[in-house]
Coordinates of C-alpha atoms and ligand atoms in Angstrom, one line a residue:
M1 CA 85.1 76.2 101.7
V2 CA 87.2 79.1 102.9
A3 CA 90.9 78.5 103.2
S4 CA 94.0 80.2 104.4
R5 CA 96.8 79.6 106.8
N6 CA 95.5 81.0 110.2
E7 CA 93.0 78.8 111.9
E8 CA 91.8 81.4 114.3
R9 CA 91.1 84.0 111.6
L10 CA 89.4 81.4 109.5
R11 CA 87.0 80.4 112.2
K12 CA 86.2 84.0 113.0
A13 CA 85.5 84.7 109.3
T14 CA 83.3 81.6 108.8
D15 CA 81.4 82.2 112.0
E16 CA 80.6 85.7 110.8
M17 CA 79.5 84.4 107.4
K18 CA 77.3 81.7 108.9
K19 CA 75.2 84.3 110.6
N20 CA 74.3 85.7 107.2
I21 CA 73.5 82.6 105.1
T22 CA 70.5 80.4 104.9
S23 CA 72.4 77.1 105.0
P24 CA 75.3 77.5 107.5
A25 CA 76.1 73.8 107.4
E26 CA 77.1 74.2 103.7
L27 CA 80.1 76.5 104.8
D28 CA 83.4 75.1 106.0
H29 CA 86.9 76.2 106.5
M30 CA 90.3 74.6 106.1
Q31 CA 93.9 75.5 106.7
C32 CA 95.9 75.7 103.6
N33 CA 99.1 77.5 102.6
I34 CA 98.8 78.1 98.9
R35 CA 102.6 78.1 98.5
K36 CA 102.6 74.4 99.3
E37 CA 101.6 72.1 96.4
E38 CA 100.5 69.2 98.6
Q39 CA 98.3 71.4 100.8
V40 CA 96.6 72.8 97.7
Q41 CA 96.0 69.3 96.3
N42 CA 94.6 68.3 99.7
L43 CA 92.4 71.4 99.8
I44 CA 90.8 70.7 96.5
S45 CA 90.3 67.0 97.1
T46 CA 88.9 67.6 100.6
T47 CA 86.5 70.2 99.2
L48 CA 85.3 67.7 96.6
K49 CA 84.8 65.0 99.2
R50 CA 82.9 67.4 101.5
F51 CA 80.6 69.1 98.9
G52 CA 80.7 66.8 95.9
K53 CA 81.5 69.6 93.4
L54 CA 83.5 72.7 92.8
D55 CA 81.6 75.3 90.9
F56 CA 83.7 78.3 91.7
L57 CA 87.3 79.1 92.7
I58 CA 88.3 82.6 94.1
N59 CA 92.0 83.2 94.4
N60 CA 92.1 86.0 97.0
G61 CA 95.1 85.1 99.1
G62 CA 97.9 87.6 98.6
G63 CA 100.2 90.1 100.2
Q64 CA 103.6 91.7 100.1
F65 CA 106.0 94.0 102.1
P66 CA 107.0 97.5 101.1
A67 CA 110.7 97.9 100.2
R68 CA 112.9 99.2 97.4
A69 CA 113.8 96.4 94.8
E70 CA 117.5 96.7 95.4
S71 CA 117.0 95.7 99.1
F72 CA 115.0 92.5 98.5
S73 CA 116.6 89.3 99.6
L74 CA 116.0 86.3 97.3
K75 CA 114.0 84.8 100.1
G76 CA 111.8 87.9 100.3
W77 CA 111.3 88.0 96.6
N78 CA 110.4 84.3 96.4
A79 CA 108.0 84.7 99.4
V80 CA 105.9 87.3 97.4
I81 CA 106.1 85.5 94.1
E82 CA 105.1 82.2 95.6
T83 CA 102.2 83.8 97.5
N84 CA 100.7 85.9 94.7
L85 CA 101.7 84.0 91.5
T86 CA 102.6 80.4 92.3
G87 CA 99.8 80.0 94.8
T88 CA 97.2 81.2 92.4
F89 CA 98.6 78.9 89.7
L90 CA 98.6 75.9 92.0
C91 CA 94.9 76.6 93.0
C92 CA 93.8 77.0 89.4
R93 CA 95.7 73.8 88.2
E94 CA 94.3 71.6 91.0
A95 CA 90.7 72.9 90.6
Y96 CA 91.0 72.2 86.9
N97 CA 92.6 68.8 87.1
Q98 CA 90.5 67.5 89.9
W99 CA 87.1 68.9 88.8
M100 CA 86.7 71.7 86.3
N101 CA 88.3 69.8 83.3
D102 CA 85.4 67.4 83.3
N103 CA 82.7 69.6 84.8
G104 CA 83.4 73.2 83.9
G105 CA 83.4 76.0 86.4
V106 CA 84.3 79.7 87.1
I107 CA 87.6 81.1 88.5
V108 CA 88.2 84.7 89.7
N109 CA 91.7 85.9 90.6
I110 CA 92.2 88.9 92.7
I111 CA 95.1 91.0 91.6
A112 CA 96.0 94.7 92.2
D113 CA 96.3 98.1 90.5
M114 CA 99.8 97.4 88.9
W115 CA 99.2 99.0 85.5
K116 CA 101.8 101.7 86.0
G117 CA 104.1 99.5 88.1
I118 CA 104.0 99.5 91.9
P119 CA 107.1 101.3 93.2
M120 CA 108.2 100.1 96.7
M121 CA 106.3 96.8 95.9
S122 CA 107.8 95.8 92.5
H123 CA 107.7 92.1 93.5
T124 CA 103.9 92.1 93.9
G125 CA 103.5 94.3 90.8
A126 CA 105.4 91.7 88.8
A127 CA 103.4 88.8 90.3
R128 CA 100.0 90.5 89.8
A129 CA 100.9 91.4 86.2
A130 CA 101.8 87.7 85.7
V131 CA 98.4 86.6 87.1
D132 CA 96.7 89.0 84.7
N133 CA 98.5 87.3 81.8
L134 CA 98.0 83.8 83.3
T135 CA 94.3 84.6 83.4
K136 CA 94.3 85.2 79.6
S137 CA 96.2 82.1 78.8
L138 CA 94.0 79.8 80.9
A139 CA 90.9 81.4 79.5
L140 CA 92.0 80.2 76.0
E141 CA 93.3 76.8 77.1
W142 CA 90.3 75.9 79.3
A143 CA 87.5 77.4 77.3
E144 CA 86.9 74.0 75.7
S145 CA 86.2 72.5 79.1
G146 CA 83.5 75.1 79.9
V147 CA 85.8 77.1 82.3
R148 CA 85.6 80.8 82.4
I149 CA 88.4 82.7 84.3
N150 CA 88.7 86.4 85.0
S151 CA 90.4 88.8 87.4
V152 CA 89.4 91.7 89.6
A153 CA 92.0 94.4 90.2
P154 CA 91.2 96.5 93.3
G155 CA 92.9 99.9 93.5
S156 CA 95.2 100.7 96.3
S157 CA 92.2 101.9 98.1
I158 CA 90.3 99.2 100.1
Y159 CA 91.1 99.6 103.8
S160 CA 92.7 96.4 105.0
E161 CA 93.6 95.9 108.7
T162 CA 96.4 93.4 107.7
A163 CA 97.9 95.9 105.3
A164 CA 97.7 98.8 107.7
A165 CA 99.5 96.7 110.4
N166 CA 102.0 95.4 107.9
Y167 CA 102.8 98.9 106.5
G168 CA 102.9 100.4 110.1
D169 CA 100.4 103.2 109.4
P170 CA 96.6 102.9 109.6
K171 CA 96.3 106.0 107.3
I172 CA 98.3 104.3 104.5
F173 CA 95.2 103.9 102.3
A174 CA 93.7 107.4 103.1
Y175 CA 96.8 109.1 101.6
N176 CA 95.7 107.8 98.2
I177 CA 92.3 109.6 98.3
P178 CA 93.5 112.8 96.5
K179 CA 94.8 110.5 93.6
I180 CA 91.4 108.7 93.2
P181 CA 88.9 110.5 90.8
L182 CA 86.0 109.3 92.9
K183 CA 87.7 110.9 95.9
R184 CA 87.1 108.1 98.4
L185 CA 88.3 104.7 99.4
G186 CA 86.6 101.6 98.0
T187 CA 84.6 99.2 100.1
V188 CA 85.1 95.4 100.5
E189 CA 81.6 95.0 99.1
E190 CA 82.6 96.9 95.9
I191 CA 85.1 94.2 95.3
S192 CA 83.0 91.2 96.4
T193 CA 80.0 92.3 94.2
S194 CA 82.3 92.4 91.1
V195 CA 83.5 88.9 92.0
C196 CA 79.9 87.7 92.3
F197 CA 79.1 89.3 88.9
L198 CA 82.0 87.4 87.3
L199 CA 80.9 84.1 89.0
S200 CA 77.3 84.5 87.9
P201 CA 75.6 83.6 84.6
A202 CA 75.2 87.4 84.0
S203 CA 78.9 87.3 82.9
A204 CA 78.6 84.1 80.8
Y205 CA 80.2 85.8 77.8
I206 CA 83.1 87.2 79.7
T207 CA 86.4 85.3 80.0
G208 CA 90.1 86.3 80.1
E209 CA 89.1 89.8 81.3
T210 CA 90.2 91.9 84.3
I211 CA 87.8 94.3 85.9
K212 CA 89.5 97.3 87.5
V213 CA 87.6 98.3 90.7
D214 CA 89.6 101.4 91.6
G215 CA 87.5 104.5 91.5
G216 CA 89.3 105.5 88.3
G217 CA 92.7 105.5 90.2
S218 CA 94.6 103.6 87.5
L219 CA 93.6 106.2 84.9
Y220 CA 94.8 109.1 86.9
S221 CA 98.1 108.8 88.7
T222 CA 100.3 106.4 90.5
M223 CA 100.3 105.7 94.3
I224 CA 102.1 107.6 97.0
F225 CA 105.5 107.6 95.4
E226 CA 107.4 110.7 94.1
V227 CA 110.4 110.3 91.9
P228 CA 113.1 112.6 93.5
D229 CA 114.4 115.5 91.5
H230 CA 117.6 114.5 89.8
K231 CA 119.7 115.3 86.7
K232 CA 120.8 111.7 85.8
S233 CA 119.0 111.6 82.5
K234 CA 121.0 112.7 79.5
A235 CA 119.1 113.6 76.4
Y236 CA 120.1 112.0 73.0
T237 CA 120.6 114.2 70.0
W238 CA 122.2 113.3 66.7
K239 CA 124.1 116.6 66.7
D240 CA 125.9 115.6 69.9
D241 CA 126.5 111.9 69.1
E242 CA 130.1 112.2 68.0
E243 CA 130.9 108.5 68.9
T244 CA 128.3 107.1 66.5
K245 CA 129.2 109.7 63.8
S246 CA 132.9 108.8 64.0
K247 CA 132.1 105.1 63.2
L248 CA 130.0 105.9 60.0
Ligands
LIG301 C1 102.6 101.9 100.1 C2 101.2 101.9 99.6 C3 100.3 100.9 100.2 C4 99.0 100.8 99.6 C5 98.5 99.5 99.4 C6 99.0 98.7 98.2 C7 98.0 97.9 97.7 C8 97.9 96.5 98.2 C9 97.2 96.2 99.2 C10 97.2 94.8 99.6 O1 97.7 93.9 99.1 S1 96.4 94.6 101.1 C11 97.0 92.9 101.6 C12 97.6 93.2 102.8 N1 98.3 92.0 103.3 C13 99.5 91.9 103.4 O2 100.2 92.9 103.0 C14 100.1 90.7 104.0 C15 101.6 91.0 104.1 N2 102.6 90.0 104.3 C16 102.6 88.7 104.0 O3 101.7 88.1 103.6 C17 103.9 88.1 104.2 O4 104.7 88.9 105.1 C18 104.8 87.8 103.0 C19 105.3 89.1 102.4 C20 104.1 87.2 101.8 C21 106.0 87.0 103.4 O5 105.5 85.8 103.9 P1 106.2 85.0 105.0 O6 106.7 85.7 106.2 O7 105.4 83.7 105.2 O8 107.4 84.5 104.1 P2 108.8 83.7 104.4 O9 108.9 82.7 103.3 O10 108.9 83.3 105.8 O11 109.8 84.9 104.0 C22 109.9 85.9 104.8 C23 111.0 86.8 104.0 O12 110.3 87.9 103.4 C24 111.0 89.1 103.5 N3 110.2 90.0 104.3 C25 109.1 89.8 104.9 N4 108.6 91.0 105.4 C26 109.5 91.9 105.1 C27 109.6 93.3 105.4 N5 108.7 94.0 106.1 N6 110.7 94.0 104.9 C28 111.7 93.3 104.2 N7 111.6 92.0 103.9 C29 110.6 91.3 104.4 C30 112.3 88.7 104.3 O13 113.3 88.4 103.4 C31 111.9 87.5 105.0 O14 112.9 86.6 105.4 P3 113.6 86.6 106.8 O15 114.3 88.0 106.9 O16 112.5 86.5 107.8 O17 114.5 85.5 106.9
NDP302 N1 93.2 96.1 100.4 C1 93.5 96.7 99.3 O1 93.4 97.8 99.0 C2 94.0 95.7 98.2 C3 94.0 94.4 98.3 N2 94.5 93.7 97.2 C4 94.5 92.2 97.2 O2 93.2 91.7 97.6 C5 93.4 90.5 98.3 C6 92.7 90.6 99.7 O3 93.3 91.7 100.4 P1 92.9 92.1 101.9 O4 91.7 91.5 102.3 O5 93.0 93.6 101.9 O6 94.2 91.6 102.6 P2 94.4 90.6 103.8 O7 95.9 90.5 104.1 O8 93.5 90.9 104.9 O9 94.0 89.2 103.2 C7 94.9 88.4 102.5 C8 94.6 86.9 102.8 O10 95.4 86.1 102.2 C9 95.7 85.0 103.0 N3 97.0 84.4 102.6 C10 98.1 85.1 102.6 N4 99.1 84.3 102.3 C11 98.6 83.1 102.2 C12 99.1 81.8 101.9 N5 100.4 81.6 101.7 N6 98.2 80.8 101.8 C13 96.9 80.9 102.1 N7 96.4 82.1 102.3 C14 97.2 83.2 102.4 C15 95.6 85.5 104.4 O11 95.2 84.6 105.4 P3 96.1 83.9 106.4 O12 97.0 84.9 107.0 O13 95.2 83.2 107.4 O14 96.8 82.9 105.5 C16 94.6 86.7 104.3 O15 93.3 86.2 104.7 C17 94.9 90.2 98.5 O16 95.3 89.4 97.4 C18 95.4 91.7 98.3 O17 96.8 91.7 98.0 C19 94.9 94.3 96.1 C20 94.9 95.6 95.9 C21 94.5 96.4 97.0

Protein backbone atom coordinates (compact mmCIF):
# COMPACT_ATOMS: atom_id res chain seq x y z
CA MET A 1 0.00 0.00 0.00
CA VAL A 2 1.39 3.39 -0.99
CA ALA A 3 -0.10 6.35 0.86
CA SER A 4 0.13 10.13 0.78
CA ARG A 5 -2.21 13.10 0.39
CA ASN A 6 -2.27 13.72 -3.35
CA GLU A 7 -4.42 11.22 -5.29
CA GLU A 8 -3.02 12.15 -8.71
CA ARG A 9 0.63 11.73 -7.65
CA LEU A 10 -0.25 8.47 -5.91
CA ARG A 11 -1.92 7.03 -9.02
CA LYS A 12 1.05 8.05 -11.20
CA ALA A 13 3.54 6.47 -8.78
CA THR A 14 1.65 3.19 -8.40
CA ASP A 15 1.02 2.92 -12.19
CA GLU A 16 4.76 3.28 -12.69
CA MET A 17 5.54 0.66 -10.04
CA LYS A 18 2.96 -1.78 -11.45
CA LYS A 19 4.91 -1.90 -14.71
CA ASN A 20 7.91 -3.28 -12.85
CA ILE A 21 6.46 -5.91 -10.52
CA THR A 22 5.29 -9.45 -11.18
CA SER A 23 1.98 -9.17 -9.24
CA PRO A 24 0.55 -5.70 -9.96
CA ALA A 25 -2.75 -6.66 -8.30
CA GLU A 26 -0.87 -6.80 -5.01
CA LEU A 27 -0.14 -3.05 -5.12
CA ASP A 28 -2.67 -0.42 -4.09
CA HIS A 29 -2.69 3.21 -3.05
CA MET A 30 -4.69 5.23 -0.59
CA GLN A 31 -4.98 8.87 0.38
CA CYS A 32 -3.77 9.62 3.89
CA ASN A 33 -2.55 12.74 5.64
CA ILE A 34 -0.16 11.37 8.28
CA ARG A 35 -0.83 14.46 10.41
CA LYS A 36 -4.41 13.24 10.98
CA GLU A 37 -4.72 10.50 13.59
CA GLU A 38 -7.99 9.07 12.23
CA GLN A 39 -6.64 8.90 8.69
CA VAL A 40 -3.57 6.97 9.89
CA GLN A 41 -5.76 4.55 11.87
CA ASN A 42 -7.89 4.06 8.75
CA LEU A 43 -4.82 3.56 6.52
CA ILE A 44 -3.51 0.74 8.67
CA SER A 45 -6.90 -0.97 9.14
CA THR A 46 -7.70 -0.71 5.42
CA THR A 47 -4.27 -2.13 4.54
CA LEU A 48 -4.88 -5.07 6.88
CA LYS A 49 -8.35 -5.71 5.40
CA ARG A 50 -6.96 -5.52 1.85
CA PHE A 51 -3.78 -7.61 2.29
CA GLY A 52 -4.35 -9.57 5.52
CA LYS A 53 -0.98 -8.65 7.00
CA LEU A 54 1.53 -5.83 7.49
CA ASP A 55 5.12 -7.05 7.29
CA PHE A 56 6.80 -3.68 6.68
CA LEU A 57 6.21 0.02 7.34
CA ILE A 58 8.31 2.72 5.65
CA ASN A 59 7.83 6.25 6.96
CA ASN A 60 9.02 8.36 4.01
CA GLY A 61 6.55 11.26 4.08
CA GLY A 62 8.25 14.49 5.07
CA GLY A 63 9.11 18.02 4.08
CA GLN A 64 9.79 21.53 5.27
CA PHE A 65 10.28 25.09 4.05
CA PRO A 66 13.49 27.08 4.28
CA ALA A 67 13.47 30.06 6.66
CA ARG A 68 15.35 31.45 9.64
CA ALA A 69 14.02 30.17 12.97
CA GLU A 70 13.13 33.62 14.30
CA SER A 71 10.69 34.07 11.42
CA PHE A 72 8.71 30.86 11.94
CA SER A 73 5.07 31.28 12.89
CA LEU A 74 3.80 28.72 15.37
CA LYS A 75 1.58 27.35 12.59
CA GLY A 76 4.60 26.85 10.31
CA TRP A 77 6.63 25.21 13.10
CA ASN A 78 3.74 22.90 13.96
CA ALA A 79 3.20 21.99 10.29
CA VAL A 80 6.77 20.72 10.01
CA ILE A 81 6.86 18.98 13.40
CA GLU A 82 3.52 17.28 12.71
CA THR A 83 4.60 16.15 9.24
CA ASN A 84 8.02 14.80 10.15
CA LEU A 85 7.73 13.71 13.78
CA THR A 86 4.08 13.29 14.78
CA GLY A 87 3.13 11.65 11.46
CA THR A 88 5.95 9.12 11.83
CA PHE A 89 4.95 8.41 15.43
CA LEU A 90 1.28 7.88 14.50
CA CYS A 91 2.16 5.46 11.68
CA CYS A 92 4.50 3.49 13.96
CA ARG A 93 1.96 3.35 16.78
CA GLU A 94 -0.92 2.23 14.58
CA ALA A 95 1.18 -0.40 12.76
CA TYR A 96 2.27 -1.75 16.15
CA ASN A 97 -1.15 -1.70 17.85
CA GLN A 98 -3.10 -3.08 14.90
CA TRP A 99 -0.60 -5.76 13.75
CA MET A 100 3.05 -5.78 14.74
CA ASN A 101 2.56 -6.23 18.49
CA ASP A 102 1.10 -9.70 17.82
CA ASN A 103 2.88 -10.57 14.59
CA GLY A 104 6.23 -8.76 14.52
CA GLY A 105 7.42 -6.68 11.59
CA VAL A 106 10.03 -4.23 10.36
CA ILE A 107 9.86 -0.42 10.30
CA VAL A 108 12.18 1.99 8.49
CA ASN A 109 12.01 5.75 9.09
CA ILE A 110 13.48 8.17 6.56
CA ILE A 111 15.14 11.12 8.29
CA ALA A 112 17.82 13.56 7.05
CA ASP A 113 21.42 14.66 7.50
CA MET A 114 20.79 16.75 10.63
CA TRP A 115 23.87 15.71 12.64
CA LYS A 116 25.38 19.21 12.65
CA GLY A 117 22.02 21.01 12.76
CA ILE A 118 20.22 22.25 9.63
CA PRO A 119 20.51 26.05 9.50
CA MET A 120 17.53 27.57 7.66
CA MET A 121 15.55 24.40 8.39
CA SER A 122 15.88 24.11 12.16
CA HIS A 123 12.30 22.82 12.48
CA THR A 124 12.98 19.78 10.33
CA GLY A 125 16.40 19.25 11.96
CA ALA A 126 14.71 19.08 15.36
CA ALA A 127 11.97 16.75 14.07
CA ARG A 128 14.43 14.38 12.31
CA ALA A 129 16.71 14.23 15.36
CA ALA A 130 13.61 13.35 17.38
CA VAL A 131 12.76 10.52 14.96
CA ASP A 132 16.36 9.23 15.23
CA ASN A 133 15.84 9.03 19.00
CA LEU A 134 12.29 7.67 18.71
CA THR A 135 13.71 4.87 16.56
CA LYS A 136 16.06 3.85 19.40
CA SER A 137 13.33 3.92 22.08
CA LEU A 138 10.88 1.91 19.97
CA ALA A 139 13.61 -0.62 19.08
CA LEU A 140 13.99 -1.32 22.80
CA GLU A 141 10.28 -1.26 23.71
CA TRP A 142 9.12 -3.37 20.76
CA ALA A 143 11.97 -5.91 20.51
CA GLU A 144 9.94 -8.34 22.67
CA SER A 145 7.22 -8.36 19.96
CA GLY A 146 9.68 -9.27 17.20
CA VAL A 147 9.69 -5.75 15.76
CA ARG A 148 12.88 -4.25 14.33
CA ILE A 149 12.98 -0.50 13.63
CA ASN A 150 15.77 1.49 11.99
CA SER A 151 16.26 4.78 10.14
CA VAL A 152 17.92 5.87 6.91
CA ALA A 153 19.38 9.40 6.78
CA PRO A 154 19.85 10.68 3.22
CA GLY A 155 22.33 13.50 2.74
CA SER A 156 21.10 16.83 1.38
CA SER A 157 21.95 15.33 -1.93
CA ILE A 158 19.20 13.34 -3.60
CA TYR A 159 17.60 15.41 -6.34
CA SER A 160 13.93 15.93 -5.54
CA GLU A 161 11.54 17.75 -7.89
CA THR A 162 9.32 18.73 -4.96
CA ALA A 163 12.23 20.19 -3.05
CA ALA A 164 13.59 22.08 -6.06
CA ALA A 165 10.13 23.58 -6.65
CA ASN A 166 9.67 24.33 -2.98
CA TYR A 167 13.07 26.01 -2.61
CA GLY A 168 12.65 27.85 -5.92
CA ASP A 169 15.93 26.71 -7.44
CA PRO A 170 16.50 23.51 -9.47
CA LYS A 171 20.24 23.71 -8.69
CA ILE A 172 19.69 23.70 -4.93
CA PHE A 173 21.09 20.18 -4.54
CA ALA A 174 23.97 20.62 -7.01
CA TYR A 175 25.38 23.46 -4.86
CA ASN A 176 26.19 20.83 -2.23
CA ILE A 177 28.44 18.70 -4.47
CA PRO A 178 31.74 20.38 -3.45
CA LYS A 179 30.88 19.55 0.18
CA ILE A 180 30.32 15.84 -0.49
CA PRO A 181 33.46 13.63 -0.32
CA LEU A 182 32.11 11.38 -3.13
CA LYS A 183 31.70 14.56 -5.27
CA ARG A 184 28.30 13.73 -6.72
CA LEU A 185 24.63 13.70 -5.77
CA GLY A 186 23.09 10.47 -4.52
CA THR A 187 20.41 8.54 -6.40
CA VAL A 188 16.96 7.53 -5.26
CA GLU A 189 18.05 3.89 -5.70
CA GLU A 190 20.91 4.42 -3.26
CA ILE A 191 18.30 5.27 -0.62
CA SER A 192 15.78 2.59 -1.56
CA THR A 193 18.35 -0.23 -1.59
CA SER A 194 19.39 0.74 1.95
CA VAL A 195 15.73 0.60 2.96
CA CYS A 196 15.38 -2.84 1.30
CA PHE A 197 18.47 -4.06 3.19
CA LEU A 198 16.96 -2.93 6.50
CA LEU A 199 13.64 -4.62 5.65
CA SER A 200 15.35 -7.88 4.64
CA PRO A 201 16.51 -10.82 6.80
CA ALA A 202 20.08 -9.78 5.90
CA SER A 203 19.71 -7.12 8.61
CA ALA A 204 18.04 -9.42 11.15
CA TYR A 205 20.55 -8.39 13.86
CA ILE A 206 20.20 -4.63 13.31
CA THR A 207 17.69 -2.56 15.29
CA GLY A 208 17.61 0.98 16.66
CA GLU A 209 20.25 2.01 14.12
CA THR A 210 20.43 4.82 11.56
CA ILE A 211 22.25 4.31 8.26
CA LYS A 212 23.66 7.52 6.78
CA VAL A 213 23.46 7.48 2.97
CA ASP A 214 25.18 10.77 2.24
CA GLY A 215 28.41 10.22 0.29
CA GLY A 216 30.30 11.07 3.47
CA GLY A 217 28.74 14.55 3.56
CA SER A 218 27.91 14.44 7.25
CA LEU A 219 31.58 13.81 8.11
CA TYR A 220 32.84 16.68 6.08
CA SER A 221 30.99 19.98 6.39
CA THR A 222 27.57 21.52 6.74
CA MET A 223 25.22 22.51 3.90
CA ILE A 224 25.13 25.72 1.94
CA PHE A 225 25.13 28.07 4.88
CA GLU A 226 27.90 30.44 5.93
CA VAL A 227 27.99 32.10 9.34
CA PRO A 228 28.62 35.80 8.51
CA ASP A 229 31.74 37.45 9.93
CA HIS A 230 30.99 39.15 13.22
CA LYS A 231 32.60 40.22 16.50
CA LYS A 232 29.75 39.29 18.84
CA SER A 233 31.59 36.54 20.72
CA LYS A 234 33.50 37.72 23.82
CA ALA A 235 36.25 35.38 25.08
CA TYR A 236 36.23 34.39 28.76
CA THR A 237 39.44 34.69 30.79
CA TRP A 238 39.85 34.58 34.57
CA LYS A 239 42.19 37.53 34.38
CA ASP A 240 39.41 39.78 33.01
CA ASP A 241 36.55 38.43 35.14
CA GLU A 242 36.49 41.27 37.68
CA GLU A 243 32.81 40.70 38.53
CA THR A 244 33.28 37.10 39.75
CA LYS A 245 36.56 37.93 41.48
CA SER A 246 34.88 40.76 43.42
CA LYS A 247 32.30 38.30 44.84
CA LEU A 248 34.87 35.82 46.17
C1 LIG B 1 18.66 24.85 1.53
C2 LIG B 1 19.29 23.49 1.22
C3 LIG B 1 18.32 22.55 0.61
C4 LIG B 1 18.89 21.20 0.57
C5 LIG B 1 17.86 20.16 0.84
C6 LIG B 1 17.72 19.83 2.31
C7 LIG B 1 17.48 18.39 2.53
C8 LIG B 1 16.08 18.02 2.57
C9 LIG B 1 15.48 17.64 1.47
C10 LIG B 1 14.09 17.23 1.54
O1 LIG B 1 13.47 17.11 2.55
S1 LIG B 1 13.40 16.92 0.07
C11 LIG B 1 11.66 16.93 0.46
C12 LIG B 1 11.06 17.97 -0.33
N1 LIG B 1 9.68 18.20 -0.03
C13 LIG B 1 9.34 19.29 0.55
O2 LIG B 1 10.17 20.10 0.92
C14 LIG B 1 7.87 19.51 0.72
C15 LIG B 1 7.71 20.84 1.29
N2 LIG B 1 6.55 21.36 1.88
C16 LIG B 1 5.62 20.76 2.60
O3 LIG B 1 5.52 19.58 2.72
C17 LIG B 1 4.68 21.69 3.25
O4 LIG B 1 4.77 22.95 2.67
C18 LIG B 1 4.90 21.89 4.78
C19 LIG B 1 6.17 22.64 5.01
C20 LIG B 1 5.01 20.62 5.59
C21 LIG B 1 3.69 22.70 5.26
O5 LIG B 1 2.57 21.95 5.00
P1 LIG B 1 1.11 22.58 4.76
O6 LIG B 1 1.14 23.66 3.78
O7 LIG B 1 0.19 21.44 4.58
O8 LIG B 1 0.88 23.13 6.20
P2 LIG B 1 -0.20 24.02 6.90
O9 LIG B 1 -0.62 23.32 8.13
O10 LIG B 1 -1.25 24.49 5.94
O11 LIG B 1 0.72 25.27 7.37
C22 LIG B 1 1.26 26.05 6.45
C23 LIG B 1 2.12 27.03 7.26
O12 LIG B 1 3.48 26.64 7.11
C24 LIG B 1 4.25 27.84 6.99
N3 LIG B 1 4.92 27.83 5.69
C25 LIG B 1 4.71 26.98 4.68
N4 LIG B 1 5.53 27.25 3.66
C26 LIG B 1 6.27 28.31 4.04
C27 LIG B 1 7.33 29.05 3.44
N5 LIG B 1 7.78 28.75 2.21
N6 LIG B 1 7.87 30.07 4.14
C28 LIG B 1 7.44 30.38 5.38
N7 LIG B 1 6.44 29.71 6.02
C29 LIG B 1 5.88 28.68 5.34
C30 LIG B 1 3.31 29.01 7.09
O13 LIG B 1 3.22 29.41 8.44
C31 LIG B 1 2.00 28.41 6.66
O14 LIG B 1 0.86 29.03 7.21
P3 LIG B 1 0.10 30.14 6.36
O15 LIG B 1 1.04 31.28 6.19
O16 LIG B 1 -0.23 29.48 5.02
O17 LIG B 1 -1.13 30.47 7.15
N1 LIG C 1 15.75 14.58 -1.48
C1 LIG C 1 16.67 14.68 -0.55
O1 LIG C 1 17.82 15.00 -0.80
C2 LIG C 1 16.33 14.38 0.86
C3 LIG C 1 15.11 13.87 1.24
N2 LIG C 1 14.87 13.61 2.56
C4 LIG C 1 13.61 13.05 3.02
O2 LIG C 1 13.30 11.88 2.28
C5 LIG C 1 11.87 11.77 2.15
C6 LIG C 1 11.50 11.69 0.67
O3 LIG C 1 12.00 12.84 0.02
P1 LIG C 1 11.73 13.25 -1.50
O4 LIG C 1 11.21 12.08 -2.25
O5 LIG C 1 12.93 13.94 -1.96
O6 LIG C 1 10.61 14.34 -1.25
P2 LIG C 1 9.16 14.53 -1.83
O7 LIG C 1 8.68 15.85 -1.33
O8 LIG C 1 9.13 14.25 -3.29
O9 LIG C 1 8.37 13.38 -1.08
C7 LIG C 1 7.78 13.58 0.16
C8 LIG C 1 6.51 12.78 0.18
O10 LIG C 1 5.88 12.96 1.43
C9 LIG C 1 4.48 13.00 1.20
N3 LIG C 1 3.91 13.77 2.30
C10 LIG C 1 4.24 15.00 2.71
N4 LIG C 1 3.45 15.40 3.72
C11 LIG C 1 2.60 14.37 3.95
C12 LIG C 1 1.52 14.18 4.84
N5 LIG C 1 1.17 15.12 5.73
N6 LIG C 1 0.85 13.01 4.79
C13 LIG C 1 1.18 12.06 3.91
N7 LIG C 1 2.19 12.18 3.03
C14 LIG C 1 2.88 13.33 3.04
C15 LIG C 1 4.31 13.70 -0.14
O11 LIG C 1 3.17 13.26 -0.85
P3 LIG C 1 1.82 14.13 -0.94
O12 LIG C 1 2.19 15.51 -1.29
O13 LIG C 1 1.00 13.39 -1.96
O14 LIG C 1 1.21 14.01 0.42
C16 LIG C 1 5.55 13.21 -0.91
O15 LIG C 1 5.26 12.09 -1.69
C17 LIG C 1 11.27 12.99 2.84
O16 LIG C 1 10.98 12.69 4.18
C18 LIG C 1 12.43 13.98 2.75
O17 LIG C 1 12.31 15.02 3.67
C19 LIG C 1 15.83 13.82 3.51
C20 LIG C 1 17.04 14.32 3.18
C21 LIG C 1 17.38 14.65 1.83
